[in-house]
């Protein structure tokens, strides 16, 4: 059993520590980690997963990946990484992702392993793009561009991931023309591919999923531009497409956006129902980002219906989620909303210091 073993302070009866075979120990630990993750991890990063078992072993796994970095065992890291990157995204392990992926990307680039370098920089760009701050988005752009220059070395799936996320990033940066350019590149790319096969185990129907993603982000693009009817059409189609291929996460996220659109169109009852369904499902799956975003919108809905007390409760819950995920812009927006309510916490400083009771 490797669980709970610590190298520092390791005591072995009748054996001096300096004679202990640390390399053999770490190799056995690495073998355990890879075997365990193949059993309990998940490589389908686009769908919700039950990460309860993985969470229970996270301390051991984190130490193992730290060892890979310290010893420059980048190939070992790469065998483990696909099984945990969905978990690290969902749990907001932003600092770890940035540190590990910067190291791995540099290592693969030095070794001229361009496909792995591109995939690593894609993951790093995706990590930075989860925050809407200008510095984070600029860093995401740099890493996506770096990965894109090696696209000819990548699988079709990796290239499509880069296309979709270049589009997603352009939307975050309010570059509408650039976002449409990437949508068109994506659609042409799919048409040119005779067969798109998932590069990772467990990833089903990659072509249909990627088509759904393009429709989803076209919806976000129209939403950001204020074209709500067109956004509603795109999100409705994305939701139906996701349901057809049994992609639950995409279907639920699309409904969350449809709830936001209903609110902005004044359909408050419909908006409340859709947002509540989305929050319930996202919360049950541990998706704090989706839950927090929908809680913030629902707070605006119930305020519009005349309940500042409920709006305050929902906004505070949203703020907690944003703070855990280090979503600074959304934290500021939430505090601004709370300040406009007739009912608010007695001391707003609690929103910036520790947990909110």
Tab-separated table of C-alpha atoms in Angstrom:
chain	number	residue	atom	x	y	z
A	1	UNK	CA	0.000	0.000	0.000
A	2	UNK	CA	1.502	3.313	-1.064
A	3	UNK	CA	-1.275	5.381	0.449
A	4	UNK	CA	0.030	7.668	3.182
A	5	UNK	CA	3.740	6.938	2.657
A	6	UNK	CA	6.061	9.869	3.247
A	7	UNK	CA	9.679	9.825	2.123
A	8	UNK	CA	10.736	12.545	4.545
A	9	UNK	CA	11.267	11.010	7.946
A	10	UNK	CA	10.751	7.499	6.558
A	11	UNK	CA	11.671	4.897	9.191
A	12	UNK	CA	12.559	1.372	8.121
A	13	UNK	CA	13.351	-1.009	10.963
A	14	UNK	CA	16.883	-2.344	10.791
A	15	UNK	CA	17.766	-0.315	7.684
A	16	UNK	CA	19.694	2.930	7.556
A	17	UNK	CA	17.841	5.565	5.539
A	18	UNK	CA	20.836	6.414	3.368
A	19	UNK	CA	20.828	2.805	2.111
A	20	UNK	CA	17.139	2.937	1.224
A	21	UNK	CA	16.414	2.515	-2.488
A	22	UNK	CA	14.616	5.796	-3.102
A	23	UNK	CA	14.607	5.369	-6.877
A	24	UNK	CA	12.942	1.991	-6.559
A	25	UNK	CA	10.489	3.411	-4.045
A	26	UNK	CA	9.466	6.243	-6.369
A	27	UNK	CA	9.210	3.903	-9.337
A	28	UNK	CA	6.834	1.682	-7.383
A	29	UNK	CA	4.916	4.799	-6.342
A	30	UNK	CA	4.743	5.897	-9.968
A	31	UNK	CA	3.548	2.450	-11.064
A	32	UNK	CA	0.897	2.569	-8.344
A	33	UNK	CA	-0.236	6.055	-9.401
A	34	UNK	CA	-0.589	5.112	-13.047
A	35	UNK	CA	-2.410	1.866	-12.248
A	36	UNK	CA	-4.690	3.568	-9.732
A	37	UNK	CA	-5.590	6.408	-12.099
A	38	UNK	CA	-6.394	4.005	-14.899
A	39	UNK	CA	-8.876	2.429	-12.546
A	40	UNK	CA	-10.339	5.498	-10.844
A	41	UNK	CA	-9.365	8.516	-12.953
A	42	UNK	CA	-11.132	9.712	-16.070
A	43	UNK	CA	-9.864	11.028	-19.380
A	44	UNK	CA	-13.154	12.464	-20.614
A	45	UNK	CA	-12.446	16.058	-19.627
A	46	UNK	CA	-15.580	17.463	-21.259
A	47	UNK	CA	-18.128	15.536	-19.203
A	48	UNK	CA	-18.939	15.662	-15.494
A	49	UNK	CA	-17.428	12.873	-13.443
A	50	UNK	CA	-17.665	11.590	-9.902
A	51	UNK	CA	-14.247	12.531	-8.560
A	52	UNK	CA	-14.949	11.502	-4.957
A	53	UNK	CA	-12.528	8.563	-5.022
A	54	UNK	CA	-9.818	10.594	-6.742
A	55	UNK	CA	-10.284	13.427	-4.259
A	56	UNK	CA	-9.578	11.026	-1.420
A	57	UNK	CA	-6.157	10.209	-2.889
A	58	UNK	CA	-5.323	13.718	-4.084
A	59	UNK	CA	-2.576	14.397	-1.509
A	60	UNK	CA	-0.667	11.318	-2.671
A	61	UNK	CA	-1.189	12.116	-6.336
A	62	UNK	CA	-0.135	15.741	-5.906
A	63	UNK	CA	3.113	14.641	-4.216
A	64	UNK	CA	3.730	12.170	-7.016
A	65	UNK	CA	3.339	14.818	-9.712
A	66	UNK	CA	5.512	17.218	-7.721
A	67	UNK	CA	8.182	14.503	-7.701
A	68	UNK	CA	7.852	14.165	-11.486
A	69	UNK	CA	8.521	17.898	-11.772
A	70	UNK	CA	11.410	17.918	-9.280
A	71	UNK	CA	13.117	14.967	-10.971
A	72	UNK	CA	12.230	16.203	-14.466
A	73	UNK	CA	10.319	13.006	-15.206
A	74	UNK	CA	8.148	14.636	-17.834
A	75	UNK	CA	7.186	11.388	-19.596
A	76	UNK	CA	5.934	9.986	-16.291
A	77	UNK	CA	3.995	13.199	-15.706
A	78	UNK	CA	2.465	12.936	-19.176
A	79	UNK	CA	1.186	9.437	-18.502
A	80	UNK	CA	-0.579	10.641	-15.348
A	81	UNK	CA	-1.803	14.039	-16.507
A	82	UNK	CA	-4.690	13.051	-18.845
A	83	UNK	CA	-6.388	11.204	-16.004
A	84	UNK	CA	-6.439	14.186	-13.627
A	85	UNK	CA	-6.656	17.343	-15.722
A	86	UNK	CA	-10.462	17.336	-15.686
A	87	UNK	CA	-10.364	17.056	-11.885
A	88	UNK	CA	-7.827	19.879	-11.518
A	89	UNK	CA	-10.022	22.131	-13.664
A	90	UNK	CA	-13.206	21.350	-11.751
A	91	UNK	CA	-11.512	21.802	-8.381
A	92	UNK	CA	-9.840	25.083	-9.331
A	93	UNK	CA	-6.253	23.847	-8.842
A	94	UNK	CA	-5.082	26.819	-10.881
A	95	UNK	CA	-1.664	27.417	-9.322
A	96	UNK	CA	-0.681	23.752	-9.611
A	97	UNK	CA	-1.862	23.541	-13.213
A	98	UNK	CA	0.144	26.621	-14.182
A	99	UNK	CA	3.319	25.425	-12.482
A	100	UNK	CA	3.203	21.846	-13.762
A	101	UNK	CA	2.209	22.775	-17.307
A	102	UNK	CA	4.826	25.522	-17.678
A	103	UNK	CA	7.487	23.027	-16.649
A	104	UNK	CA	6.139	20.238	-18.891
A	105	UNK	CA	5.708	22.541	-21.888
A	106	UNK	CA	9.273	23.805	-21.597
A	107	UNK	CA	10.567	20.240	-21.197
A	108	UNK	CA	8.742	18.954	-24.278
A	109	UNK	CA	9.843	21.984	-26.286
A	110	UNK	CA	13.494	21.370	-25.337
A	111	UNK	CA	13.087	17.736	-26.412
A	112	UNK	CA	11.420	18.874	-29.666
A	113	UNK	CA	8.360	16.751	-28.936
A	114	UNK	CA	6.100	19.211	-30.684
A	115	UNK	CA	2.770	17.371	-30.395
A	116	UNK	CA	3.131	17.061	-26.628
A	117	UNK	CA	4.392	20.633	-26.324
A	118	UNK	CA	1.381	21.901	-28.273
A	119	UNK	CA	-1.069	19.883	-26.164
A	120	UNK	CA	0.593	21.103	-22.966
A	121	UNK	CA	0.460	24.750	-24.031
A	122	UNK	CA	-3.189	24.275	-24.973
A	123	UNK	CA	-3.925	23.060	-21.429
A	124	UNK	CA	-1.928	25.975	-20.027
A	125	UNK	CA	-3.789	28.485	-22.195
A	126	UNK	CA	-7.079	26.931	-21.155
A	127	UNK	CA	-6.059	27.377	-17.509
A	128	UNK	CA	-5.325	31.074	-17.974
A	129	UNK	CA	-8.502	31.633	-19.993
A	130	UNK	CA	-10.654	30.574	-17.031
A	131	UNK	CA	-10.076	34.077	-15.629
A	132	UNK	CA	-11.385	37.156	-17.434
A	133	UNK	CA	-8.629	39.508	-16.243
A	134	UNK	CA	-6.709	41.165	-19.112
A	135	UNK	CA	-3.362	39.702	-18.006
A	136	UNK	CA	-4.765	36.170	-17.838
A	137	UNK	CA	-6.414	36.436	-21.242
A	138	UNK	CA	-3.203	37.815	-22.768
A	139	UNK	CA	-1.253	34.888	-21.323
A	140	UNK	CA	-3.869	32.449	-22.653
A	141	UNK	CA	-3.536	33.992	-26.121
A	142	UNK	CA	0.242	33.606	-26.055
A	143	UNK	CA	0.057	29.933	-25.074
A	144	UNK	CA	-2.673	29.106	-27.608
A	145	UNK	CA	-0.646	30.794	-30.359
A	146	UNK	CA	2.434	28.866	-29.273
A	147	UNK	CA	0.524	25.588	-29.458
A	148	UNK	CA	-1.057	26.485	-32.805
A	149	UNK	CA	2.323	26.907	-34.500
A	150	UNK	CA	2.910	23.163	-34.026
A	151	UNK	CA	-0.563	22.067	-35.121
A	152	UNK	CA	0.731	19.975	-38.036
A	153	UNK	CA	2.285	17.634	-35.469
A	154	UNK	CA	-0.985	17.227	-33.547
A	155	UNK	CA	-3.874	14.817	-33.828
A	156	UNK	CA	-7.110	16.038	-35.388
A	157	UNK	CA	-8.695	16.143	-31.937
A	158	UNK	CA	-5.918	18.330	-30.512
A	159	UNK	CA	-6.160	20.718	-33.448
A	160	UNK	CA	-9.902	21.007	-32.959
A	161	UNK	CA	-9.446	21.706	-29.258
A	162	UNK	CA	-7.135	24.573	-30.149
A	163	UNK	CA	-9.586	25.974	-32.722
A	164	UNK	CA	-12.542	25.880	-30.342
A	165	UNK	CA	-10.592	27.518	-27.549
A	166	UNK	CA	-9.134	30.207	-29.794
A	167	UNK	CA	-12.761	31.047	-30.583
A	168	UNK	CA	-13.688	30.942	-26.895
A	169	UNK	CA	-10.809	33.256	-26.041
A	170	UNK	CA	-11.670	35.745	-28.796
A	171	UNK	CA	-15.186	35.961	-27.336
A	172	UNK	CA	-13.755	36.653	-23.858
A	173	UNK	CA	-11.641	39.424	-25.382
A	174	UNK	CA	-14.649	40.915	-27.253
A	175	UNK	CA	-12.974	40.340	-30.638
A	176	UNK	CA	-16.106	39.392	-32.563
A	177	UNK	CA	-14.577	39.243	-36.038
A	178	UNK	CA	-11.766	36.999	-34.786
A	179	UNK	CA	-14.249	34.707	-33.022
A	180	UNK	CA	-16.270	34.268	-36.227
A	181	UNK	CA	-13.045	33.534	-38.106
A	182	UNK	CA	-12.268	30.662	-35.726
A	183	UNK	CA	-15.828	29.357	-35.946
A	184	UNK	CA	-15.458	29.185	-39.718
A	185	UNK	CA	-12.025	27.534	-39.442
A	186	UNK	CA	-13.554	24.958	-37.130
A	187	UNK	CA	-16.446	24.125	-39.431
A	188	UNK	CA	-14.171	23.836	-42.449
A	189	UNK	CA	-11.832	21.629	-40.461
A	190	UNK	CA	-14.630	19.224	-39.541
A	191	UNK	CA	-15.808	19.015	-43.154
A	192	UNK	CA	-12.303	18.174	-44.300
A	193	UNK	CA	-11.872	15.351	-41.822
A	194	UNK	CA	-13.031	11.972	-43.116
A	195	UNK	CA	-12.977	10.608	-39.585
A	196	UNK	CA	-12.412	12.324	-36.256
A	197	UNK	CA	-11.474	9.877	-33.539
A	198	UNK	CA	-11.014	10.918	-29.900
A	199	UNK	CA	-7.368	10.927	-28.914
A	200	UNK	CA	-8.231	9.950	-25.345
A	201	UNK	CA	-9.938	6.940	-23.893
A	202	UNK	CA	-13.526	7.518	-22.879
A	203	UNK	CA	-14.073	10.426	-25.255
A	204	UNK	CA	-17.091	9.506	-27.357
A	205	UNK	CA	-18.425	10.997	-30.616
A	206	UNK	CA	-15.705	13.656	-30.951
A	207	UNK	CA	-17.026	15.091	-34.220
A	208	UNK	CA	-20.540	15.560	-32.848
A	209	UNK	CA	-19.196	17.012	-29.615
A	210	UNK	CA	-17.043	19.513	-31.446
A	211	UNK	CA	-19.927	20.582	-33.656
A	212	UNK	CA	-21.951	21.108	-30.479
A	213	UNK	CA	-19.143	23.209	-29.000
A	214	UNK	CA	-19.019	25.461	-32.053
A	215	UNK	CA	-22.769	26.063	-31.805
A	216	UNK	CA	-22.443	26.722	-28.073
A	217	UNK	CA	-19.750	29.350	-28.547
A	218	UNK	CA	-21.641	30.949	-31.421
A	219	UNK	CA	-24.447	31.347	-28.882
A	220	UNK	CA	-22.074	33.027	-26.420
A	221	UNK	CA	-20.765	35.293	-29.171
A	222	UNK	CA	-24.293	36.464	-30.013
A	223	UNK	CA	-25.151	36.815	-26.321
A	224	UNK	CA	-22.146	39.073	-25.678
A	225	UNK	CA	-23.147	41.193	-28.692
A	226	UNK	CA	-26.708	41.582	-27.398
A	227	UNK	CA	-28.298	39.497	-30.165
A	228	UNK	CA	-30.448	37.561	-27.734
A	229	UNK	CA	-32.828	35.908	-30.183
A	230	UNK	CA	-29.927	34.556	-32.232
A	231	UNK	CA	-28.147	33.487	-29.046
A	232	UNK	CA	-31.275	31.669	-27.907
A	233	UNK	CA	-31.451	29.808	-31.215
A	234	UNK	CA	-27.794	28.729	-30.967
A	235	UNK	CA	-28.046	27.607	-27.347
A	236	UNK	CA	-31.293	25.740	-27.986
A	237	UNK	CA	-29.687	23.873	-30.869
A	238	UNK	CA	-26.579	23.152	-28.788
A	239	UNK	CA	-28.738	21.808	-25.960
A	240	UNK	CA	-30.687	19.530	-28.293
A	241	UNK	CA	-27.492	18.321	-29.958
A	242	UNK	CA	-25.930	17.581	-26.563
A	243	UNK	CA	-29.030	15.669	-25.439
A	244	UNK	CA	-28.957	13.642	-28.660
A	245	UNK	CA	-25.402	12.429	-27.980
A	246	UNK	CA	-25.990	12.118	-24.211
A	247	UNK	CA	-23.524	14.891	-23.337
A	248	UNK	CA	-25.076	15.978	-20.058
A	249	UNK	CA	-22.695	18.766	-19.105
A	250	UNK	CA	-23.090	20.618	-22.401
A	251	UNK	CA	-26.874	20.290	-22.238
A	252	UNK	CA	-27.019	21.700	-18.705
A	253	UNK	CA	-24.613	24.569	-19.431
A	254	UNK	CA	-26.669	25.509	-22.481
A	255	UNK	CA	-29.819	25.614	-20.355
A	256	UNK	CA	-28.071	27.936	-17.922
A	257	UNK	CA	-27.433	30.390	-20.737
A	258	UNK	CA	-31.023	30.040	-21.909
A	259	UNK	CA	-32.103	30.969	-18.383
A	260	UNK	CA	-29.928	34.088	-18.543
A	261	UNK	CA	-31.471	35.023	-21.893
A	262	UNK	CA	-34.995	34.522	-20.527
A	263	UNK	CA	-34.142	36.888	-17.652
A	264	UNK	CA	-32.877	39.573	-20.017
A	265	UNK	CA	-36.037	39.217	-22.089
A	266	UNK	CA	-38.219	39.691	-19.011
A	267	UNK	CA	-39.452	36.084	-18.767
A	268	UNK	CA	-38.689	35.883	-15.062
A	269	UNK	CA	-40.627	32.727	-14.137
A	270	UNK	CA	-39.125	30.767	-17.003
A	271	UNK	CA	-35.658	32.108	-16.196
A	272	UNK	CA	-35.971	31.123	-12.537
A	273	UNK	CA	-37.008	27.563	-13.386
A	274	UNK	CA	-34.153	27.015	-15.846
A	275	UNK	CA	-31.529	28.553	-13.571
A	276	UNK	CA	-32.682	26.509	-10.574
A	277	UNK	CA	-32.480	23.300	-12.630
A	278	UNK	CA	-29.005	24.203	-13.816
A	279	UNK	CA	-27.757	25.071	-10.316
A	280	UNK	CA	-29.191	21.860	-8.872
A	281	UNK	CA	-27.523	19.689	-11.501
A	282	UNK	CA	-24.207	21.558	-11.521
A	283	UNK	CA	-24.023	21.531	-7.718
A	284	UNK	CA	-24.701	17.798	-7.590
A	285	UNK	CA	-21.762	17.312	-9.980
A	286	UNK	CA	-19.430	19.641	-8.074
A	287	UNK	CA	-19.253	22.212	-10.893
A	288	UNK	CA	-18.677	25.336	-8.808
A	289	UNK	CA	-18.084	27.625	-11.772
A	290	UNK	CA	-21.415	26.850	-13.429
A	291	UNK	CA	-23.231	26.966	-10.080
A	292	UNK	CA	-21.763	30.341	-9.127
A	293	UNK	CA	-22.473	31.958	-12.496
A	294	UNK	CA	-26.090	30.787	-12.428
A	295	UNK	CA	-26.507	31.809	-8.780
A	296	UNK	CA	-25.419	35.333	-9.690
A	297	UNK	CA	-27.940	35.502	-12.526
A	298	UNK	CA	-30.664	33.991	-10.331
A	299	UNK	CA	-29.907	36.666	-7.726
A	300	UNK	CA	-30.724	39.278	-10.365
A	301	UNK	CA	-33.907	37.417	-11.287
A	302	UNK	CA	-35.259	37.278	-7.732
A	303	UNK	CA	-34.288	40.901	-7.170
A	304	UNK	CA	-36.355	41.806	-10.229
A	305	UNK	CA	-39.213	39.877	-8.627
A	306	UNK	CA	-38.893	41.997	-5.479
A	307	UNK	CA	-36.977	39.767	-3.052
A	308	UNK	CA	-33.742	41.501	-2.071
A	309	UNK	CA	-33.221	39.122	0.861
A	310	UNK	CA	-33.174	36.034	-1.401
A	311	UNK	CA	-31.058	37.904	-3.915
A	312	UNK	CA	-28.507	38.695	-1.212
A	313	UNK	CA	-28.324	35.048	-0.113
A	314	UNK	CA	-27.805	33.847	-3.665
A	315	UNK	CA	-25.205	36.519	-4.418
A	316	UNK	CA	-23.199	35.605	-1.331
A	317	UNK	CA	-23.212	31.931	-2.370
A	318	UNK	CA	-22.075	32.963	-5.846
A	319	UNK	CA	-19.284	35.063	-4.334
A	320	UNK	CA	-18.030	32.084	-2.315
A	321	UNK	CA	-17.765	30.025	-5.488
A	322	UNK	CA	-15.999	32.774	-7.416
A	323	UNK	CA	-13.535	33.295	-4.581
A	324	UNK	CA	-12.692	29.582	-4.413
A	325	UNK	CA	-12.054	29.611	-8.154
A	326	UNK	CA	-10.186	32.959	-8.041
A	327	UNK	CA	-12.584	34.550	-10.535
A	328	UNK	CA	-11.739	38.136	-9.625
A	329	UNK	CA	-13.887	39.961	-12.166
A	330	UNK	CA	-16.970	37.975	-11.180
A	331	UNK	CA	-16.215	38.633	-7.498
A	332	UNK	CA	-16.254	42.371	-8.190
A	333	UNK	CA	-19.510	42.100	-10.142
A	334	UNK	CA	-21.120	40.198	-7.279
A	335	UNK	CA	-20.072	42.756	-4.667
A	336	UNK	CA	-21.403	45.532	-6.917
A	337	UNK	CA	-24.765	43.734	-7.107
A	338	UNK	CA	-24.954	43.259	-3.333
A	339	UNK	CA	-24.270	46.955	-2.768
A	340	UNK	CA	-27.386	47.819	-4.789
A	341	UNK	CA	-29.696	45.623	-2.692
A	342	UNK	CA	-31.884	46.988	0.061
A	343	UNK	CA	-30.980	43.901	2.120
A	344	UNK	CA	-27.265	43.169	2.423
A	345	UNK	CA	-24.740	41.783	4.944
A	346	UNK	CA	-24.141	44.161	7.834
A	347	UNK	CA	-20.428	44.266	7.006
A	348	UNK	CA	-19.498	43.873	3.362
A	349	UNK	CA	-15.848	43.381	4.343
A	350	UNK	CA	-16.812	39.781	5.188
A	351	UNK	CA	-17.032	39.212	1.453
A	352	UNK	CA	-13.346	39.878	1.149
A	353	UNK	CA	-12.111	38.259	4.342
A	354	UNK	CA	-12.480	34.539	4.969
A	355	UNK	CA	-15.746	32.639	4.798
A	356	UNK	CA	-19.144	34.312	4.668
A	357	UNK	CA	-21.541	33.067	7.326
